[in-house]
Amino acid sequence: MHVHTDSPALAISEAALGTRDQVVVRLLTPDHPERHAAHDDAAVDRAAVAGDVPLGEGPASEPLGVVACTGSAELAAAHASAGAVVVVRCDGEEIGVRHLERALTDAGSRHVVVLPGDAATADVARSAALTLASAGVRVDVLDAFDELRVLVGLLALHEGPEDAAGRIAAGAAALGRLRTSAVGQPDAAALDAALDELVAGCGGPPESLTVLLREAVDDGLRAEIEAAAARRRLELTVAVAGSGDGLPGAWLGVD
């Protein structure tokens, strides 16, 4: 199944007629920059491989491809809009080697960085890289082992230097600096207290605040979050993951 849509989460939901396998979301450019493609169980149609070289070192002239893995259909469009090929876990199924081989192919580059979403998928990504190493495409796997870290890593990659090595270094550095706090039932007081603790524990003044919400909040709480970030002079990013197992009401990360 291959779908062109402005609402990947809706397309993924409507496809729940059985087990959903090989769900990939990517932004189509330049002909339809506002639209996304979601496809299910498509075959790998060109080589995607990786070599064993130091982190960030790959073909000098090759643009960096990005693959992000998530259990949130709601986050898929945002991740794709940031330039990633997005593999969506559905129906409790783990992401396998063939899923990542397809995503690496769709990235369209000989140098790809993977944000795996959990440690098991990171191992699968490394296996996929080794399996396809003969064609000389470099695959780096960043330590983004949960939904918040995938989001933060994508933001750092998107805003980093133009060269691939610099972007990967920026992503790895942001993840290394990141301090996080989970708030089960978010309200203004609980979020403000968690943010105070995070900022106090940083080695130096943080520059950014990323808030991953399980569900959308009302305008009043959204304004409180914006005000809390402004008081601390933090650049704010807010995203909604949608309900899911293991997700707190709000997940804060400062960098």
GROMACS .gro file of C-alpha atoms in nm:
model
  255
    1MET     CA    1   0.000   0.000   0.000
    2HIS     CA    2   0.130   0.346  -0.090
    3VAL     CA    3  -0.055   0.660   0.021
    4HIS     CA    4  -0.001   1.030  -0.053
    5THR     CA    5  -0.147   1.233   0.232
    6ASP     CA    6  -0.124   1.546   0.441
    7SER     CA    7  -0.213   1.339   0.750
    8PRO     CA    8   0.016   1.036   0.792
    9ALA     CA    9  -0.123   0.952   1.137
   10LEU     CA   10  -0.475   0.923   0.993
   11ALA     CA   11  -0.354   0.708   0.705
   12ILE     CA   12  -0.170   0.476   0.945
   13SER     CA   13  -0.478   0.453   1.166
   14GLU     CA   14  -0.707   0.373   0.873
   15ALA     CA   15  -0.467   0.098   0.761
   16ALA     CA   16  -0.528  -0.097   1.084
   17LEU     CA   17  -0.721  -0.373   0.906
   18GLY     CA   18  -0.468  -0.632   1.019
   19THR     CA   19  -0.104  -0.632   1.124
   20ARG     CA   20   0.067  -0.325   0.981
   21ASP     CA   21   0.420  -0.400   0.864
   22GLN     CA   22   0.697  -0.188   0.713
   23VAL     CA   23   0.528   0.148   0.777
   24VAL     CA   24   0.748   0.427   0.644
   25VAL     CA   25   0.665   0.799   0.621
   26ARG     CA   26   0.865   1.053   0.424
   27LEU     CA   27   0.816   1.402   0.285
   28LEU     CA   28   0.796   1.424  -0.092
   29THR     CA   29   0.994   1.707  -0.248
   30PRO     CA   30   1.018   1.918  -0.454
   31ASP     CA   31   0.698   1.851  -0.651
   32HIS     CA   32   0.475   1.821  -0.343
   33PRO     CA   33   0.669   1.972  -0.051
   34GLU     CA   34   0.358   1.989   0.166
   35ARG     CA   35   0.259   1.625   0.128
   36HIS     CA   36   0.378   1.301   0.282
   37ALA     CA   37   0.397   0.947   0.151
   38ALA     CA   38   0.320   0.654   0.376
   39HIS     CA   39   0.377   0.305   0.249
   40ASP     CA   40   0.348  -0.044   0.387
   41ASP     CA   41   0.547  -0.359   0.300
   42ALA     CA   42   0.719  -0.225  -0.012
   43ALA     CA   43   1.023  -0.408  -0.147
   44VAL     CA   44   1.377  -0.273  -0.135
   45ASP     CA   45   1.452  -0.155  -0.487
   46ARG     CA   46   1.805  -0.018  -0.466
   47ALA     CA   47   2.115  -0.072  -0.252
   48ALA     CA   48   2.148   0.086   0.093
   49VAL     CA   49   2.460  -0.008   0.281
   50ALA     CA   50   2.709   0.092   0.547
   51GLY     CA   51   3.079   0.064   0.616
   52ASP     CA   52   3.285   0.043   0.933
   53VAL     CA   53   3.448   0.388   0.959
   54PRO     CA   54   3.470   0.643   1.245
   55LEU     CA   55   3.157   0.832   1.351
   56GLY     CA   56   3.059   1.101   1.104
   57GLU     CA   57   3.316   1.015   0.838
   58GLY     CA   58   3.156   0.929   0.507
   59PRO     CA   59   3.160   1.035   0.142
   60ALA     CA   60   3.263   1.401   0.157
   61SER     CA   61   3.025   1.528  -0.112
   62GLU     CA   62   2.726   1.316  -0.017
   63PRO     CA   63   2.428   1.486   0.153
   64LEU     CA   64   2.338   1.328   0.484
   65GLY     CA   65   2.036   1.100   0.493
   66VAL     CA   66   1.841   1.066   0.817
   67VAL     CA   67   1.629   0.773   0.938
   68ALA     CA   68   1.416   0.815   1.253
   69CYS     CA   69   1.226   0.536   1.428
   70THR     CA   70   0.919   0.604   1.640
   71GLY     CA   71   0.623   0.433   1.799
   72SER     CA   72   0.412   0.746   1.749
   73ALA     CA   73   0.215   0.786   1.429
   74GLU     CA   74   0.140   1.143   1.540
   75LEU     CA   75   0.512   1.231   1.541
   76ALA     CA   76   0.579   1.078   1.199
   77ALA     CA   77   0.479   1.387   0.998
   78ALA     CA   78   0.690   1.620   1.214
   79HIS     CA   79   0.993   1.394   1.188
   80ALA     CA   80   0.950   1.365   0.811
   81SER     CA   81   0.916   1.742   0.780
   82ALA     CA   82   1.252   1.773   0.956
   83GLY     CA   83   1.405   1.570   0.672
   84ALA     CA   84   1.391   1.215   0.807
   85VAL     CA   85   1.268   0.894   0.655
   86VAL     CA   86   1.047   0.772   0.942
   87VAL     CA   87   0.992   0.408   1.035
   88VAL     CA   88   0.679   0.371   1.250
   89ARG     CA   89   0.642   0.081   1.492
   90CYS     CA   90   0.286  -0.050   1.477
   91ASP     CA   91   0.087  -0.321   1.655
   92GLY     CA   92   0.363  -0.399   1.902
   93GLU     CA   93   0.592  -0.526   1.627
   94GLU     CA   94   0.965  -0.468   1.654
   95ILE     CA   95   1.156  -0.302   1.370
   96GLY     CA   96   1.355  -0.562   1.179
   97VAL     CA   97   1.656  -0.558   0.949
   98ARG     CA   98   1.446  -0.547   0.632
   99HIS     CA   99   1.250  -0.249   0.767
  100LEU     CA  100   1.570  -0.052   0.818
  101GLU     CA  101   1.717  -0.166   0.487
  102ARG     CA  102   1.416  -0.012   0.315
  103ALA     CA  103   1.440   0.307   0.517
  104LEU     CA  104   1.813   0.338   0.447
  105THR     CA  105   1.732   0.298   0.077
  106ASP     CA  106   1.459   0.563   0.091
  107ALA     CA  107   1.706   0.806   0.252
  108GLY     CA  108   1.865   0.830  -0.094
  109SER     CA  109   2.220   0.887   0.029
  110ARG     CA  110   2.546   0.699   0.067
  111HIS     CA  111   2.579   0.848   0.418
  112VAL     CA  112   2.290   0.798   0.660
  113VAL     CA  113   2.244   0.860   1.032
  114VAL     CA  114   1.987   0.657   1.228
  115LEU     CA  115   1.793   0.770   1.536
  116PRO     CA  116   1.672   0.427   1.651
  117GLY     CA  117   1.428   0.507   1.933
  118ASP     CA  118   1.543   0.216   2.149
  119ALA     CA  119   1.851   0.003   2.210
  120ALA     CA  120   1.711  -0.303   2.033
  121THR     CA  121   1.650  -0.107   1.713
  122ALA     CA  122   2.001   0.039   1.737
  123ASP     CA  123   2.138  -0.317   1.729
  124VAL     CA  124   1.916  -0.395   1.430
  125ALA     CA  125   2.043  -0.082   1.252
  126ARG     CA  126   2.402  -0.192   1.303
  127SER     CA  127   2.317  -0.537   1.169
  128ALA     CA  128   2.151  -0.384   0.863
  129ALA     CA  129   2.462  -0.173   0.806
  130LEU     CA  130   2.691  -0.474   0.822
  131THR     CA  131   2.465  -0.679   0.595
  132LEU     CA  132   2.477  -0.413   0.325
  133ALA     CA  133   2.833  -0.286   0.376
  134SER     CA  134   2.970  -0.389   0.037
  135ALA     CA  135   2.827  -0.090  -0.155
  136GLY     CA  136   3.015   0.163   0.059
  137VAL     CA  137   2.739   0.367   0.220
  138ARG     CA  138   2.818   0.489   0.570
  139VAL     CA  139   2.557   0.446   0.846
  140ASP     CA  140   2.601   0.614   1.185
  141VAL     CA  141   2.371   0.522   1.475
  142LEU     CA  142   2.316   0.788   1.741
  143ASP     CA  143   2.231   0.716   2.105
  144ALA     CA  144   1.866   0.822   2.074
  145PHE     CA  145   1.694   0.545   2.266
  146ASP     CA  146   1.352   0.699   2.339
  147GLU     CA  147   1.097   0.929   2.177
  148LEU     CA  148   1.228   1.245   2.339
  149ARG     CA  149   1.586   1.178   2.233
  150VAL     CA  150   1.480   1.103   1.877
  151LEU     CA  151   1.306   1.442   1.867
  152VAL     CA  152   1.602   1.628   2.021
  153GLY     CA  153   1.847   1.450   1.791
  154LEU     CA  154   1.642   1.541   1.484
  155LEU     CA  155   1.627   1.906   1.588
  156ALA     CA  156   2.005   1.915   1.635
  157LEU     CA  157   2.067   1.748   1.300
  158HIS     CA  158   1.824   1.983   1.126
  159GLU     CA  159   1.981   2.295   1.276
  160GLY     CA  160   2.345   2.180   1.261
  161PRO     CA  161   2.621   2.268   1.014
  162GLU     CA  162   2.580   2.194   0.646
  163ASP     CA  163   2.844   1.921   0.629
  164ALA     CA  164   2.747   1.567   0.728
  165ALA     CA  165   3.021   1.520   0.986
  166GLY     CA  166   2.931   1.850   1.152
  167ARG     CA  167   2.562   1.764   1.163
  168ILE     CA  168   2.627   1.424   1.318
  169ALA     CA  169   2.865   1.576   1.572
  170ALA     CA  170   2.599   1.836   1.661
  171GLY     CA  171   2.338   1.564   1.707
  172ALA     CA  172   2.564   1.348   1.923
  173ALA     CA  173   2.667   1.649   2.133
  174ALA     CA  174   2.307   1.758   2.193
  175LEU     CA  175   2.212   1.408   2.305
  176GLY     CA  176   2.514   1.393   2.533
  177ARG     CA  177   2.420   1.722   2.701
  178LEU     CA  178   2.050   1.647   2.731
  179ARG     CA  179   1.892   1.636   3.076
  180THR     CA  180   1.536   1.506   3.102
  181SER     CA  181   1.245   1.490   3.344
  182ALA     CA  182   0.910   1.312   3.318
  183VAL     CA  183   0.593   1.469   3.462
  184GLY     CA  184   0.306   1.224   3.496
  185GLN     CA  185   0.018   1.469   3.521
  186PRO     CA  186   0.136   1.800   3.377
  187ASP     CA  187   0.015   2.127   3.525
  188ALA     CA  188   0.187   2.464   3.541
  189ALA     CA  189   0.333   2.415   3.891
  190ALA     CA  190   0.464   2.063   3.825
  191LEU     CA  191   0.621   2.162   3.494
  192ASP     CA  192   0.781   2.473   3.644
  193ALA     CA  193   0.930   2.273   3.933
  194ALA     CA  194   1.067   2.006   3.698
  195LEU     CA  195   1.219   2.273   3.477
  196ASP     CA  196   1.382   2.447   3.774
  197GLU     CA  197   1.545   2.119   3.874
  198LEU     CA  198   1.668   2.050   3.523
  199VAL     CA  199   1.819   2.396   3.476
  200ALA     CA  200   1.987   2.383   3.818
  201GLY     CA  201   2.150   2.052   3.729
  202CYS     CA  202   2.305   2.170   3.403
  203GLY     CA  203   2.678   2.233   3.393
  204GLY     CA  204   2.617   2.568   3.224
  205PRO     CA  205   2.323   2.776   3.108
  206PRO     CA  206   2.105   2.563   2.877
  207GLU     CA  207   1.985   2.707   2.549
  208SER     CA  208   1.681   2.499   2.458
  209LEU     CA  209   1.378   2.329   2.606
  210THR     CA  210   1.200   2.044   2.430
  211VAL     CA  211   0.862   1.936   2.564
  212LEU     CA  212   0.707   1.612   2.441
  213LEU     CA  213   0.341   1.587   2.543
  214ARG     CA  214   0.142   1.265   2.545
  215GLU     CA  215  -0.173   1.457   2.452
  216ALA     CA  216  -0.241   1.811   2.336
  217VAL     CA  217  -0.293   2.057   2.621
  218ASP     CA  218  -0.527   2.354   2.647
  219ASP     CA  219  -0.423   2.702   2.544
  220GLY     CA  220  -0.375   2.810   2.905
  221LEU     CA  221  -0.119   2.541   2.986
  222ARG     CA  222   0.052   2.592   2.652
  223ALA     CA  223   0.090   2.962   2.739
  224GLU     CA  224   0.237   2.867   3.079
  225ILE     CA  225   0.493   2.644   2.909
  226GLU     CA  226   0.587   2.924   2.670
  227ALA     CA  227   0.619   3.170   2.959
  228ALA     CA  228   0.836   2.930   3.160
  229ALA     CA  229   1.073   2.892   2.865
  230ALA     CA  230   1.079   3.268   2.803
  231ARG     CA  231   1.165   3.345   3.167
  232ARG     CA  232   1.470   3.122   3.138
  233ARG     CA  233   1.556   3.243   2.786
  234LEU     CA  234   1.521   2.894   2.643
  235GLU     CA  235   1.435   2.822   2.282
  236LEU     CA  236   1.118   2.615   2.300
  237THR     CA  237   0.997   2.319   2.095
  238VAL     CA  238   0.669   2.147   2.184
  239ALA     CA  239   0.548   1.826   2.019
  240VAL     CA  240   0.258   1.589   2.082
  241ALA     CA  241   0.327   1.217   2.070
  242GLY     CA  242  -0.026   1.090   2.118
  243SER     CA  243  -0.119   0.828   2.375
  244GLY     CA  244   0.116   0.532   2.400
  245ASP     CA  245   0.259   0.281   2.642
  246GLY     CA  246   0.530   0.421   2.865
  247LEU     CA  247   0.484   0.785   2.772
  248PRO     CA  248   0.448   1.033   3.060
  249GLY     CA  249   0.202   1.319   3.046
  250ALA     CA  250   0.493   1.552   2.965
  251TRP     CA  251   0.858   1.482   2.900
  252LEU     CA  252   1.099   1.774   2.936
  253GLY     CA  253   1.449   1.793   2.795
  254VAL     CA  254   1.696   2.081   2.836
  255ASP     CA  255   2.016   2.124   2.640
   0.00000   0.00000   0.00000
